Structures are given as C-alpha cells and as structure tokens.
Coordinates of C-alpha atoms and ligand atoms in Angstrom, one line a residue:
X1 CA 83.7 107.6 122.6
X2 CA 81.2 104.8 122.4
X3 CA 79.5 103.6 119.3
X4 CA 80.1 100.0 118.4
X5 CA 79.9 100.6 114.7
X6 CA 82.0 103.8 114.5
X7 CA 84.1 102.0 111.9
X8 CA 81.3 101.4 109.4
X9 CA 81.8 104.8 107.7
X10 CA 85.1 105.9 109.2
X11 CA 88.1 107.4 107.4
X12 CA 91.1 105.6 108.8
X13 CA 94.6 107.0 108.3
X14 CA 97.4 104.5 108.0
X15 CA 100.6 105.5 109.8
X16 CA 103.7 103.8 108.6
X17 CA 105.5 104.8 111.8
X18 CA 109.1 104.6 110.7
X19 CA 108.4 107.1 108.0
X20 CA 105.9 109.4 109.6
X21 CA 107.9 111.7 112.0
X22 CA 111.1 111.2 113.9
X23 CA 110.9 112.5 117.5
X24 CA 114.3 111.4 118.8
X25 CA 116.6 112.1 116.0
X26 CA 117.7 108.6 115.2
X27 CA 116.5 108.8 111.6
X28 CA 113.5 106.5 112.2
X29 CA 110.0 107.7 112.8
X30 CA 108.6 106.9 116.2
X31 CA 105.7 107.3 118.6
X32 CA 107.0 110.6 120.0
X33 CA 107.1 112.0 116.5
X34 CA 103.6 110.8 115.8
X35 CA 102.3 112.3 118.9
X36 CA 103.6 115.8 118.1
X37 CA 102.1 115.5 114.6
X38 CA 98.7 114.2 115.6
X39 CA 97.3 117.6 114.7
X40 CA 97.9 116.7 111.1
X41 CA 95.4 113.9 111.4
X42 CA 93.0 116.1 113.3
X43 CA 93.2 118.8 110.6
X44 CA 92.6 116.2 108.0
X45 CA 89.4 115.2 109.8
X46 CA 90.0 111.4 109.9
X47 CA 88.3 109.2 112.5
X48 CA 91.0 106.8 113.4
X49 CA 94.6 105.8 112.7
X50 CA 96.1 102.4 112.0
X51 CA 99.7 101.9 113.0
X52 CA 101.8 99.4 111.1
X53 CA 103.5 96.9 113.5
X54 CA 105.7 98.7 116.1
X55 CA 106.4 95.8 118.4
X56 CA 109.9 94.6 119.2
X57 CA 111.4 93.4 115.9
X58 CA 114.7 93.0 114.1
X59 CA 113.0 94.9 111.3
X60 CA 113.8 92.6 108.4
X61 CA 110.3 93.2 107.1
X62 CA 110.0 96.5 109.1
X63 CA 107.9 95.1 111.9
X64 CA 106.1 92.3 110.2
X65 CA 108.7 90.1 111.8
X66 CA 107.9 90.3 115.5
X67 CA 110.3 89.2 118.3
X68 CA 108.0 90.3 121.2
X69 CA 104.3 90.8 120.7
X70 CA 104.0 92.4 124.2
X71 CA 106.3 95.4 123.9
X72 CA 107.0 98.3 121.6
X73 CA 110.3 98.3 119.8
X74 CA 112.8 100.7 121.4
X75 CA 113.3 102.4 118.1
X76 CA 109.7 103.5 118.2
X77 CA 109.5 104.3 122.0
X78 CA 108.1 102.4 124.9
X79 CA 104.9 100.7 125.8
X80 CA 104.1 103.7 128.0
X81 CA 104.5 105.9 124.9
X82 CA 101.9 103.9 123.1
X83 CA 99.6 104.2 126.1
X84 CA 100.1 108.0 126.1
X85 CA 99.6 108.1 122.4
X86 CA 96.3 106.2 122.6
X87 CA 95.1 108.5 125.4
X88 CA 96.1 111.6 123.5
X89 CA 94.5 110.3 120.3
X90 CA 91.3 109.5 122.2
X91 CA 91.2 113.0 123.7
X92 CA 91.4 114.3 120.2
X93 CA 88.6 112.1 118.9
X94 CA 90.7 109.6 117.1
X95 CA 90.5 105.8 117.5
X96 CA 93.7 103.8 117.4
X97 CA 94.2 100.4 115.6
X98 CA 97.3 98.3 115.8
X99 CA 98.5 95.7 113.3
X100 CA 98.4 92.1 114.4
X101 CA 100.7 89.6 112.7
X102 CA 99.6 86.1 113.6
X103 CA 100.8 84.2 110.5
X104 CA 104.4 84.3 111.4
X105 CA 106.9 85.9 113.9
X106 CA 110.6 86.6 113.7
X107 CA 113.4 84.1 113.8
X108 CA 114.4 86.1 116.9
X109 CA 111.2 85.4 118.7
X110 CA 112.1 83.4 121.9
X111 CA 109.9 80.5 120.9
X112 CA 111.7 80.1 117.6
X113 CA 115.0 80.1 119.4
X114 CA 113.7 77.6 121.9
X115 CA 112.4 75.4 119.0
X116 CA 115.9 75.4 117.4
X117 CA 117.4 74.1 120.6
X118 CA 114.7 71.5 121.3
X119 CA 114.7 68.0 120.0
X120 CA 112.6 66.9 117.0
X121 CA 109.1 66.1 118.2
X122 CA 109.2 68.3 121.3
X123 CA 106.4 70.7 122.3
X124 CA 108.7 73.7 121.5
X125 CA 109.0 72.5 117.9
X126 CA 105.2 72.1 117.6
X127 CA 104.7 75.8 117.6
X128 CA 106.2 76.1 114.1
X129 CA 105.9 74.1 110.9
X130 CA 109.0 72.1 111.1
X131 CA 109.5 69.0 108.9
X132 CA 112.1 66.6 107.5
X133 CA 113.1 67.3 103.9
X134 CA 112.6 65.0 100.9
X135 CA 115.1 63.2 98.7
X136 CA 118.4 61.7 99.6
X137 CA 119.5 63.0 103.1
X138 CA 116.3 65.1 103.2
X139 CA 118.1 67.7 101.2
X140 CA 115.0 68.9 99.3
X141 CA 112.2 71.0 100.9
X142 CA 109.2 69.1 102.3
X143 CA 107.1 70.3 99.5
X144 CA 107.0 72.7 96.5
X145 CA 105.4 75.8 98.2
X146 CA 106.8 79.1 97.2
X147 CA 107.2 82.1 99.5
X148 CA 105.2 85.3 98.7
X149 CA 108.4 87.2 98.6
X150 CA 110.0 84.8 96.0
X151 CA 111.9 81.5 96.3
X152 CA 111.0 78.4 98.3
X153 CA 108.8 78.8 101.4
X154 CA 111.2 76.5 103.3
X155 CA 114.6 77.1 104.9
X156 CA 116.8 74.3 106.3
X157 CA 118.0 74.4 109.8
X158 CA 121.4 73.3 110.9
X159 CA 120.0 70.0 112.3
X160 CA 118.5 69.1 108.9
X161 CA 114.8 69.9 109.4
X162 CA 113.1 72.6 107.4
X163 CA 110.8 75.4 108.6
X164 CA 108.0 77.0 106.7
X165 CA 107.9 80.7 106.0
X166 CA 105.2 82.0 103.7
X167 CA 107.2 85.2 103.5
X168 CA 110.8 86.0 104.2
X169 CA 113.1 83.4 105.8
X170 CA 113.3 85.7 108.8
X171 CA 109.5 85.1 109.3
X172 CA 108.8 81.5 110.4
X173 CA 105.1 80.6 110.2
X174 CA 103.4 79.6 113.4
X175 CA 101.7 76.2 113.6
X176 CA 98.1 77.2 114.3
X177 CA 97.1 73.6 115.0
X178 CA 99.0 74.0 118.3
X179 CA 97.0 75.1 121.3
X180 CA 99.8 77.2 122.8
X181 CA 99.9 79.4 119.8
X182 CA 96.2 80.0 120.0
X183 CA 96.4 80.8 123.7
X184 CA 99.3 83.1 123.1
X185 CA 97.5 85.3 120.7
X186 CA 94.5 85.6 122.9
X187 CA 96.8 87.0 125.5
X188 CA 98.2 89.4 122.9
X189 CA 94.8 90.7 122.1
X190 CA 93.8 91.2 125.7
X191 CA 97.1 92.9 126.5
X192 CA 96.7 95.6 123.9
X193 CA 92.9 96.0 124.3
X194 CA 93.6 96.4 128.0
X195 CA 95.8 99.4 127.2
X196 CA 93.0 101.1 125.3
X197 CA 93.7 100.1 121.7
X198 CA 90.5 100.1 119.7
X199 CA 91.1 97.2 117.4
X200 CA 93.5 95.5 115.0
X201 CA 94.2 95.2 111.3
X202 CA 95.0 91.5 110.9
X203 CA 97.9 90.8 108.6
X204 CA 97.5 88.1 106.1
X205 CA 94.2 87.1 107.7
X206 CA 93.6 84.3 105.2
X207 CA 96.8 82.7 106.3
X208 CA 97.5 81.3 109.8
X209 CA 96.4 77.7 109.2
X210 CA 98.0 75.6 106.4
X211 CA 96.6 72.4 104.9
X212 CA 97.2 69.3 107.0
X213 CA 99.9 67.0 105.6
X214 CA 101.3 69.9 103.6
X215 CA 100.3 68.7 100.1
X216 CA 102.4 69.8 97.0
X217 CA 100.8 72.4 94.9
X218 CA 100.0 70.8 91.5
X219 CA 102.4 71.9 88.7
X220 CA 99.6 73.9 87.0
X221 CA 98.7 75.6 90.2
X222 CA 95.1 74.5 89.7
X223 CA 93.6 73.9 93.1
X224 CA 90.2 74.6 94.6
X225 CA 91.9 75.8 97.8
X226 CA 95.6 76.8 97.9
X227 CA 97.1 74.7 100.7
X228 CA 98.9 77.6 102.2
X229 CA 95.8 79.9 102.5
X230 CA 92.2 80.2 103.5
X231 CA 91.9 76.9 105.3
X232 CA 88.5 76.3 107.0
X233 CA 90.1 75.9 110.4
X234 CA 91.0 79.6 110.5
X235 CA 87.4 80.5 111.3
X236 CA 87.3 79.1 114.7
X237 CA 90.2 81.3 115.6
X238 CA 88.4 84.4 114.5
X239 CA 85.3 83.3 116.4
X240 CA 87.3 83.2 119.5
X241 CA 88.8 86.6 118.8
X242 CA 85.5 88.1 118.2
X243 CA 84.2 86.8 121.5
X244 CA 87.2 88.5 123.2
X245 CA 86.4 91.8 121.3
X246 CA 82.8 91.7 122.5
X247 CA 83.9 91.4 126.1
X248 CA 84.7 95.1 126.0
X249 CA 81.6 97.0 126.9
X250 CA 80.1 99.4 126.0
X251 CA 82.7 99.8 123.3
X252 CA 83.6 96.5 121.7
X253 CA 86.9 96.1 119.9
X254 CA 87.2 96.0 116.1
X255 CA 89.0 93.8 113.5
X256 CA 89.7 94.4 109.9
X257 CA 91.3 91.6 107.9
X258 CA 93.9 91.9 105.1
X259 CA 92.2 89.0 103.1
X260 CA 93.1 87.8 99.7
X261 CA 90.5 85.2 98.9
X262 CA 88.7 84.2 95.8
X263 CA 85.2 85.6 95.6
X264 CA 82.4 86.5 97.9
X265 CA 81.7 82.9 99.0
X266 CA 85.2 82.5 100.3
X267 CA 85.0 85.8 102.1
X268 CA 81.6 85.1 103.6
X269 CA 82.6 83.2 106.7
X270 CA 85.3 85.7 107.6
X271 CA 82.7 88.4 107.8
X272 CA 80.1 86.4 109.6
X273 CA 78.7 88.4 112.6
X274 CA 80.8 86.3 114.9
X275 CA 84.1 86.8 113.1
X276 CA 85.8 89.9 111.6
X277 CA 84.0 93.2 111.2
X278 CA 85.5 94.2 107.9
X279 CA 87.9 93.1 105.1
X280 CA 89.9 95.5 103.0
X281 CA 88.2 95.9 99.6
X282 CA 91.2 95.9 97.2
X283 CA 89.1 95.8 94.1
X284 CA 89.6 99.4 93.3
X285 CA 93.2 99.6 94.2
X286 CA 94.2 97.0 91.6
X287 CA 92.2 98.5 88.7
X288 CA 93.6 100.6 85.9
X289 CA 92.2 104.1 85.3
X290 CA 89.3 103.0 83.2
X291 CA 85.6 103.7 83.7
X292 CA 84.3 100.2 83.1
X293 CA 87.0 98.6 85.3
X294 CA 86.4 101.1 88.1
X295 CA 82.6 100.9 87.9
X296 CA 82.9 97.1 88.0
X297 CA 85.1 97.2 91.1
X298 CA 82.6 99.5 92.8
X299 CA 79.7 97.3 91.9
X300 CA 81.4 94.1 93.1
X301 CA 82.6 95.7 96.3
X302 CA 79.1 97.0 97.1
X303 CA 77.5 93.7 96.1
X304 CA 79.8 91.9 98.4
X305 CA 79.2 94.3 101.2
X306 CA 75.4 94.0 100.8
X307 CA 75.5 90.3 100.6
X308 CA 77.7 89.8 103.6
X309 CA 76.3 92.6 105.6
X310 CA 79.7 94.2 106.2
X311 CA 80.4 97.7 105.0
X312 CA 83.2 97.9 102.4
X313 CA 86.6 99.3 103.5
X314 CA 87.9 101.0 100.3
X315 CA 91.5 101.9 99.7
X316 CA 93.7 103.1 96.9
X317 CA 97.1 102.9 98.7
X318 CA 99.0 101.1 101.4
X319 CA 102.6 100.3 102.3
X320 CA 102.7 97.3 99.9
X321 CA 101.9 99.0 96.6
X322 CA 103.2 101.8 94.4
X323 CA 101.6 105.1 95.2
X324 CA 98.4 105.8 93.2
X325 CA 99.7 109.0 91.6
X326 CA 102.5 107.0 89.9
X327 CA 100.3 104.0 89.0
X328 CA 97.7 106.2 87.3
X329 CA 100.5 108.2 85.6
X330 CA 101.7 105.1 83.8
X331 CA 100.3 103.6 80.6
X332 CA 97.2 101.8 81.8
X333 CA 97.2 98.2 81.0
X334 CA 93.6 97.3 80.0
X335 CA 94.5 94.2 78.1
X336 CA 94.9 92.0 81.1
X337 CA 91.8 90.8 82.9
X338 CA 91.9 91.3 86.6
X339 CA 95.6 90.5 87.4
X340 CA 96.4 87.2 89.0
X341 CA 99.0 88.6 91.3
X342 CA 97.2 91.7 92.2
X343 CA 99.8 93.2 94.5
X344 CA 102.7 92.6 92.1
X345 CA 100.6 94.3 89.4
X346 CA 100.2 97.3 91.6
X347 CA 104.0 97.5 91.7
X348 CA 104.6 97.9 88.0
X349 CA 107.4 100.0 86.7
X350 CA 107.5 102.1 83.6
X351 CA 107.4 105.8 82.6
X352 CA 105.2 108.0 84.7
X353 CA 103.4 111.2 83.7
X354 CA 103.0 112.8 87.1
X355 CA 100.6 115.5 86.0
X356 CA 98.2 113.0 84.6
X357 CA 98.7 110.7 87.6
X358 CA 98.0 113.5 90.0
X359 CA 94.8 114.7 88.3
X360 CA 93.5 111.1 88.2
X361 CA 94.4 110.5 91.8
X362 CA 92.6 113.6 92.9
X363 CA 89.5 112.5 91.0
X364 CA 89.8 108.9 92.4
X365 CA 89.8 110.0 96.0
X366 CA 86.6 111.9 95.3
X367 CA 85.1 108.7 94.1
X368 CA 86.4 106.8 97.1
X369 CA 85.2 109.3 99.7
X370 CA 81.7 109.4 98.1
X371 CA 81.2 105.6 98.4
X372 CA 79.2 104.0 101.2
X373 CA 81.5 102.3 103.7
X374 CA 84.8 103.2 105.2
X375 CA 88.0 104.5 103.6
X376 CA 91.6 103.7 104.5
X377 CA 94.1 106.4 103.5
X378 CA 97.8 105.8 103.5
X379 CA 100.1 108.5 104.9
X380 CA 101.4 110.8 102.2
X381 CA 98.6 110.2 99.8
X382 CA 97.0 113.4 101.2
X383 CA 100.1 115.1 99.9
X384 CA 99.9 113.5 96.5
X385 CA 103.3 111.9 96.9
X386 CA 104.4 109.9 93.9
X387 CA 106.3 106.6 94.3
X388 CA 110.0 107.2 94.6
X389 CA 111.1 104.8 91.8
X390 CA 114.8 105.8 91.7
X391 CA 116.0 105.1 95.2
X392 CA 119.7 104.0 95.0
X393 CA 120.0 100.3 95.1
X394 CA 122.2 100.4 98.2
X395 CA 119.5 102.0 100.3
X396 CA 116.7 99.7 99.4
X397 CA 115.7 97.3 102.2
X398 CA 112.5 95.5 101.2
X399 CA 112.9 91.7 101.3
X400 CA 111.1 91.7 98.0
X401 CA 113.9 93.6 96.4
X402 CA 116.5 91.4 98.1
X403 CA 114.8 88.0 97.4
X404 CA 114.0 88.9 93.8
X405 CA 117.7 89.7 93.3
X406 CA 116.7 93.3 92.3
X407 CA 114.2 92.2 89.6
X408 CA 111.4 93.7 91.6
X409 CA 111.8 97.1 93.1
X410 CA 109.6 96.2 96.0
X411 CA 108.0 98.6 98.4
X412 CA 110.6 101.0 99.7
X413 CA 109.5 103.7 97.2
X414 CA 106.1 104.2 99.0
X415 CA 107.8 104.2 102.4
X416 CA 110.1 107.2 102.0
X417 CA 109.9 109.6 105.1
X418 CA 107.2 112.3 104.9
X419 CA 108.2 115.9 104.0
X420 CA 106.9 118.2 106.7
X421 CA 108.7 121.5 106.1
X422 CA 109.9 122.4 102.7
X423 CA 112.8 124.6 103.8
X424 CA 113.9 122.7 106.9
X425 CA 116.8 120.4 106.9
X426 CA 115.7 116.8 106.2
X427 CA 112.3 118.3 105.3
X428 CA 111.4 118.5 109.0
X429 CA 111.1 114.7 109.3
X430 CA 114.0 114.4 111.7
X431 CA 116.4 116.4 113.8
X432 CA 119.2 117.7 111.5
X433 CA 121.8 117.0 114.2
X434 CA 120.8 113.4 114.5
X435 CA 121.1 110.4 112.2
X436 CA 120.1 110.6 108.5
X437 CA 116.6 109.3 107.8
X438 CA 116.5 105.5 107.2
X439 CA 115.5 106.1 103.6
X440 CA 116.6 109.3 101.9
X441 CA 113.9 111.6 100.5
X442 CA 114.7 113.0 97.1
X443 CA 115.1 116.8 96.9
X444 CA 111.9 117.1 94.9
X445 CA 109.9 115.9 98.0
X446 CA 110.2 119.5 99.2
X447 CA 107.6 120.5 96.7
X448 CA 105.1 118.2 98.4
X449 CA 105.8 119.4 102.0
X450 CA 102.9 119.7 104.4
X451 CA 103.7 123.3 105.3
X452 CA 103.7 124.4 101.7
X453 CA 100.5 122.6 100.9
X454 CA 98.8 123.9 104.0
X455 CA 99.1 127.4 102.5
X456 CA 97.9 126.5 99.1
X457 CA 94.2 126.2 98.6
X458 CA 94.7 124.2 95.4
X459 CA 97.0 121.6 96.9
X460 CA 96.4 117.9 97.4
X461 CA 96.3 118.5 101.2
X462 CA 93.7 121.2 100.9
X463 CA 91.5 119.0 98.7
X464 CA 91.8 116.0 101.1
X465 CA 90.9 118.2 104.0
X466 CA 87.9 119.5 102.3
X467 CA 86.7 116.1 101.2
X468 CA 87.3 114.2 104.4
X469 CA 85.8 116.9 106.5
X470 CA 82.9 117.5 104.1
X471 CA 81.9 114.0 102.9
X472 CA 79.3 113.3 105.5
X473 CA 77.5 116.5 104.8
X474 CA 77.3 115.8 101.1
X475 CA 76.8 112.0 101.2
X476 CA 74.6 111.1 104.1
X477 CA 76.1 108.2 106.1
X478 CA 74.3 105.0 105.5
X479 CA 72.6 106.3 102.3
X480 CA 72.8 103.7 99.5
X481 CA 74.5 104.3 96.2
X482 CA 72.3 104.8 93.2
X483 CA 73.8 104.8 89.8
X484 CA 72.7 107.7 87.5
X485 CA 72.6 107.0 83.7
X486 CA 75.1 109.3 82.1
X487 CA 75.3 109.4 78.3
X488 CA 79.1 109.4 78.3
X489 CA 80.5 106.0 79.0
X490 CA 83.6 107.6 80.5
X491 CA 81.6 109.2 83.3
X492 CA 80.8 107.4 86.5
X493 CA 77.7 109.0 88.0
X494 CA 75.9 108.1 91.2
X495 CA 74.0 109.7 94.1
X496 CA 74.0 108.9 97.8
X497 CA 71.3 110.8 99.5
X498 CA 71.4 114.4 98.2
X499 CA 75.0 114.1 97.0
X500 CA 75.9 113.4 93.4
X501 CA 79.4 112.3 92.4
X502 CA 80.5 112.6 88.8
X503 CA 83.9 111.3 87.7
X504 CA 85.3 111.7 84.2
X505 CA 87.6 108.7 83.8
X506 CA 89.8 109.5 80.8
X507 CA 87.0 110.9 78.6
X508 CA 86.8 114.1 76.7
X509 CA 86.4 117.4 78.5
X510 CA 82.7 117.8 79.2
X511 CA 80.6 120.8 80.1
X512 CA 78.3 120.7 83.1
X513 CA 74.8 121.9 82.8
X514 CA 74.6 125.3 84.4
X515 CA 72.1 124.1 87.1
X516 CA 74.7 121.5 88.1
X517 CA 77.6 123.8 87.9
X518 CA 76.1 126.2 90.4
X519 CA 75.5 123.3 92.8
X520 CA 79.0 122.0 92.8
X521 CA 80.3 121.7 96.4
X522 CA 83.7 120.2 95.7
X523 CA 85.8 119.5 92.6
X524 CA 89.1 117.8 92.1
X525 CA 90.7 120.3 89.8
X526 CA 90.5 124.0 89.0
X527 CA 88.8 123.9 85.7
X528 CA 85.0 124.3 85.5
X529 CA 82.8 121.7 83.9
X530 CA 83.8 118.0 84.1
X531 CA 87.1 117.9 82.3
X532 CA 89.0 114.7 81.5
X533 CA 90.3 113.0 84.7
X534 CA 88.4 115.1 87.1
X535 CA 85.5 114.7 89.5
X536 CA 82.9 116.9 91.1
X537 CA 80.5 116.6 94.1
X538 CA 77.2 118.2 93.6
X539 CA 74.5 119.0 96.2
X540 CA 71.3 118.0 94.3
X541 CA 69.2 119.8 96.9
X542 CA 70.6 123.0 95.3
X543 CA 69.6 121.9 91.7
X544 CA 66.4 123.6 90.8
X545 CA 63.9 121.0 89.8
X546 CA 66.1 118.2 91.1
X547 CA 68.2 115.8 89.0
X548 CA 65.4 114.7 86.8
X549 CA 65.3 118.1 85.2
X550 CA 69.0 117.9 84.3
X551 CA 70.0 117.8 80.6
X552 CA 73.1 115.7 80.7
X553 CA 73.9 116.3 77.0
X554 CA 74.8 119.9 77.2
X555 CA 75.2 121.5 73.8
X556 CA 78.9 122.3 73.4
X557 CA 79.4 126.0 74.1
X558 CA 76.9 126.1 76.9
X559 CA 78.6 125.8 80.2
X560 CA 81.8 124.7 78.5
X561 CA 84.7 124.0 80.8
X562 CA 86.6 127.2 81.7
X563 CA 90.2 126.5 82.6
X564 CA 91.3 128.5 85.6
Ligands
GLC12 C1 101.2 91.8 104.6 C2 101.8 93.2 104.9 C3 103.2 93.3 104.3 C4 104.1 92.2 104.9 C5 103.4 90.8 104.8 C6 104.1 89.8 105.7 O1 101.0 91.6 103.3 O2 100.9 94.1 104.5 O3 103.7 94.5 104.5 O4 105.3 92.2 104.3 O5 102.1 90.8 105.2 O6 103.8 90.0 107.0

C-alpha cells in the first residue's frame, strides 16, 4: 500500500462511529461494530475511511470535546481495537484517517483541570485563553466574540477569569501561542501515525491561533480578517506537521483540512506543498439545486484546485449538515447569493418532497463522482437516507440545539444510527437485548435498510456501488474536465477522458440522441433519455463518430424518454 498521492482521486467514506454499528450492545456504535461491517465499505468500493473523533471524551459534542488525545473512548473500544481495525482495513485495501481536534479540548482534559487549580499567570493557565473580564468587577466577557454554536464565546470561571471557547462551553480553546500546546500535538500525531493511521482530517483547521490582544469584532462585522480565525501564525504549525508526515517513508501521512476561509488567496498558504494536502471543497454542498449555481461551484472548485495545485475534495454531506436528499427536496432558495453562514443554511427546515430530493441526490452524486479530485461520502448517503427532522425534543443532544434554545434543530437528524437489516430488531444496528440506540431510528428507516437495498438493483446502494466501483473506468483518473456546450441551460455537460457526464438540473424531460443512448454506462434513474433531475454517464468511445457528430437538439419524438 504505498503511493504518496493515493488521496488525490480517492473516494473516502466518513464513519460517524457512534451511529455506524454497535458491536457490544450498549446502544452506541463502536470499533467492534465497524470491524464486522467493513465489508460494507469494501462492497461499496471506497478507498479509505475517515473516523470522526473516537478518543476519550465526555461526548458533549460527540467526540469533538477530547479529554485524552492518546486513547480511544471506552464506549468505542480500546486503542488495541483501533490498531486491529487499521490492520484489518489495510488488509482489505482501505486507508484509515482519524479526526484531529486541535482548536479546543474538553473541560475534562487534565490540562484544563490543572489550569483551573493553578494561579493566574501560571504556565498551566497559559495553555488556554484565559483573561480577566471587562466592566465593574470584570463581570463582562473580555471581548464581544460569539461562539459558533450561539451565545458568547466566553465563560466565567469561579475565580472570576474567563475562558475562550469558539464552540460549546465544554470545549475550551487551546492557546496556540504556547509552546507546550504545539509540542503536545506533535506527540499526538506521532502516536497515531506510529499505530498505522494514514492521516488526519483536521477539525476547524482555520482556527487554532486567535488574534493577539483579542480585539473586539466591529459592530458591523466588517473585518479583513476575523480575529478568531485564519490567523497567519497557523501556517507555521502546519509546516511542522507536514514535516512530521513526510518522515514516514515510503508512505507519507496525509492531512485534509476543514477550512472555512474567504477565497482562493486565503486558502493558498494552507495548501502550499509544505502544509496540508487538501481542503474540503464545500462549494457544491452549500448550493441549491440549480444548474448555474452548481456549475459555478464546480468551476470555482476546479479553478482553486488548479491554481493551488491541490486536487479538490468534493462532498455533499457530512455530520454537520442536513442530508442532501432532504435539502434538495425542499423549496430551493435561489434568491440569496452564496449564503453567509453556509453551514447554517445547509440546515434549513421546511417541507420536503422526498421523491424529488432522492432523484436530485442520485443525479448529484453522479456529478460528484465524475469530477476530477477526491470525493468524501458520509455514511448513510449511499442508502439515500433523508434527514430525520422530527426527532423528539427530549432525545436531541446537539449543543447547537441546546445553545439555541431549540430555535435550531442542529445536527442530530443526520446522525441517526444506520439501518442494516429491515426486519431485525433495532434494524440490526445493535443487539436487541442490550441498551436502546443512543438516538432512536424512526420506523420508516426500515425501508432504507442495507439488506433490502442490496437485493434491489434500482436502490441507492446499488447505484452508489456501480458508480464508486466504475468511476475510474469511465473517467480516467487525472483527466481534466472539459465543458461541453449543451443547448439546454439546465444541463451540465462535461467530459473527462472518454467519459461524458450529463446532468439535467431541474429542466424539462429531454431525449438523448440514439447514438448517446446506446453508449450510456450509468444512469441515476430508470427512465431513458435525460429526464428532469437525472444524470447519465456515457462512454464516448462507444459513440460512432465521436461527440462532434452528436446532435444535441434531438427532435421531440426521436429517442424520447421512456419511463420504465
Ligand atoms: C467541526 C466539526 C463539528 C464540531 C466542531 C467543533 O466543525 O465538524 O462537528 O462540532 O468542529 O469541534
């Protein structure tokens, strides 16, 4: 398994461990469950898996609040289980990425506890961003920064000082200007790399360092550089990490950043050859189902990739947004320009037409898997799972739900345990004699179960398997994307090598010229032609006379879509 750019066109499957498969019957997914279900990933044909954080954690933000970076949380198994999982995954041809959370830890991390017991000005306090408050008695936070999860980014300690938390109050930010924090994370990297892990997804990779002197954010929010994010000093950290990654020969380790920065120029240094390998390209994920908007996102993602020399990492789903089937099944909001708070916009509520959403999601993944670069899939999207929007209030756990006082649903609805077996108790997720799953799956999840879909050639799962397994044969790895002029503005059309991808984004049902129809190698739906909200992959080598000879404007009647 050596190839130092395996990631450049990989399909990576994101495992939200607590919801994947429960091996020990405590109602929470774990490493044992994942191990027994690795075959699902192999059958899908993915190249790697990314595990959300599974280190010791009080689970206030389900693992993004870490109390011990050097050990697996007992709920998920042991460090030996992780080592076994990695070995088994490698045997089966899968790389394994972990999730690194360097911006903040948990209030239960021993360092934070030590800091609380240590005097103001002590080294133990230096590891966090602790400050006196403002106003009489220091009763006001040190500045006006807001937490991403809502409310002030500061919480007051019993001794009167305040600590910074960019997210939940249970997640104190590290002070990255402190040398011991830097040394600590270098040890963390070496520890997991030494156990065979192939790389890390870096959480909030534009965070870590905050502006010195902690300036207030102007009331109108207009700043060239937000003081909480994307500070220039973060780059020397990544340069050090990359040096560590390169120490592993012949198979250097890999980093992908979750980076929310403004524009290509801000991204540039993160993707310099001596920093991170890739950044998630969220441009497509945040767009409505609209041909111009999607084409614009593809163009900008590709332009960035070309300019920065780092292959794009496309994605439509993750554990932080509503599932794509539901997003595309809502009324598409085209009025807004690219939304300001992109993630919040991807968690909109409102009525959902699931049939429409499903057709669009199937077409969208054909677009995604035809693009140059790598693709990150989120568990359950291969089953076409919709967002569970009606979880009872009392089972919701997301800090976003809690901190917004229920105004925002948050992210629990995309984290519901996977349905494995339609007729099994608890849908085969966990042992029926054990504890109930940590989030209840609705009854209708049975219709999406893996076993049912595996027997149905028209299922989401069957489509995903065909596409993931077949994509490299249709679209030669490394081949550049070339747009094809299509007369219908609702159709995205491009080739890569001999592969042609056509996506009808909300247009009228269209026929396909017979010479194209007979060269179709994959399609998102069952109808012939290129009906509304569908996509096809075509092998142009099988088109007599090649693409130039194709009449795009097929007279209606000829080759008209036949609904199966
Ligand atoms: C990232 C994670 C999200 C987490 C947050 C705080 O955005 O993807 O799940 O809550 O960081 O760590």
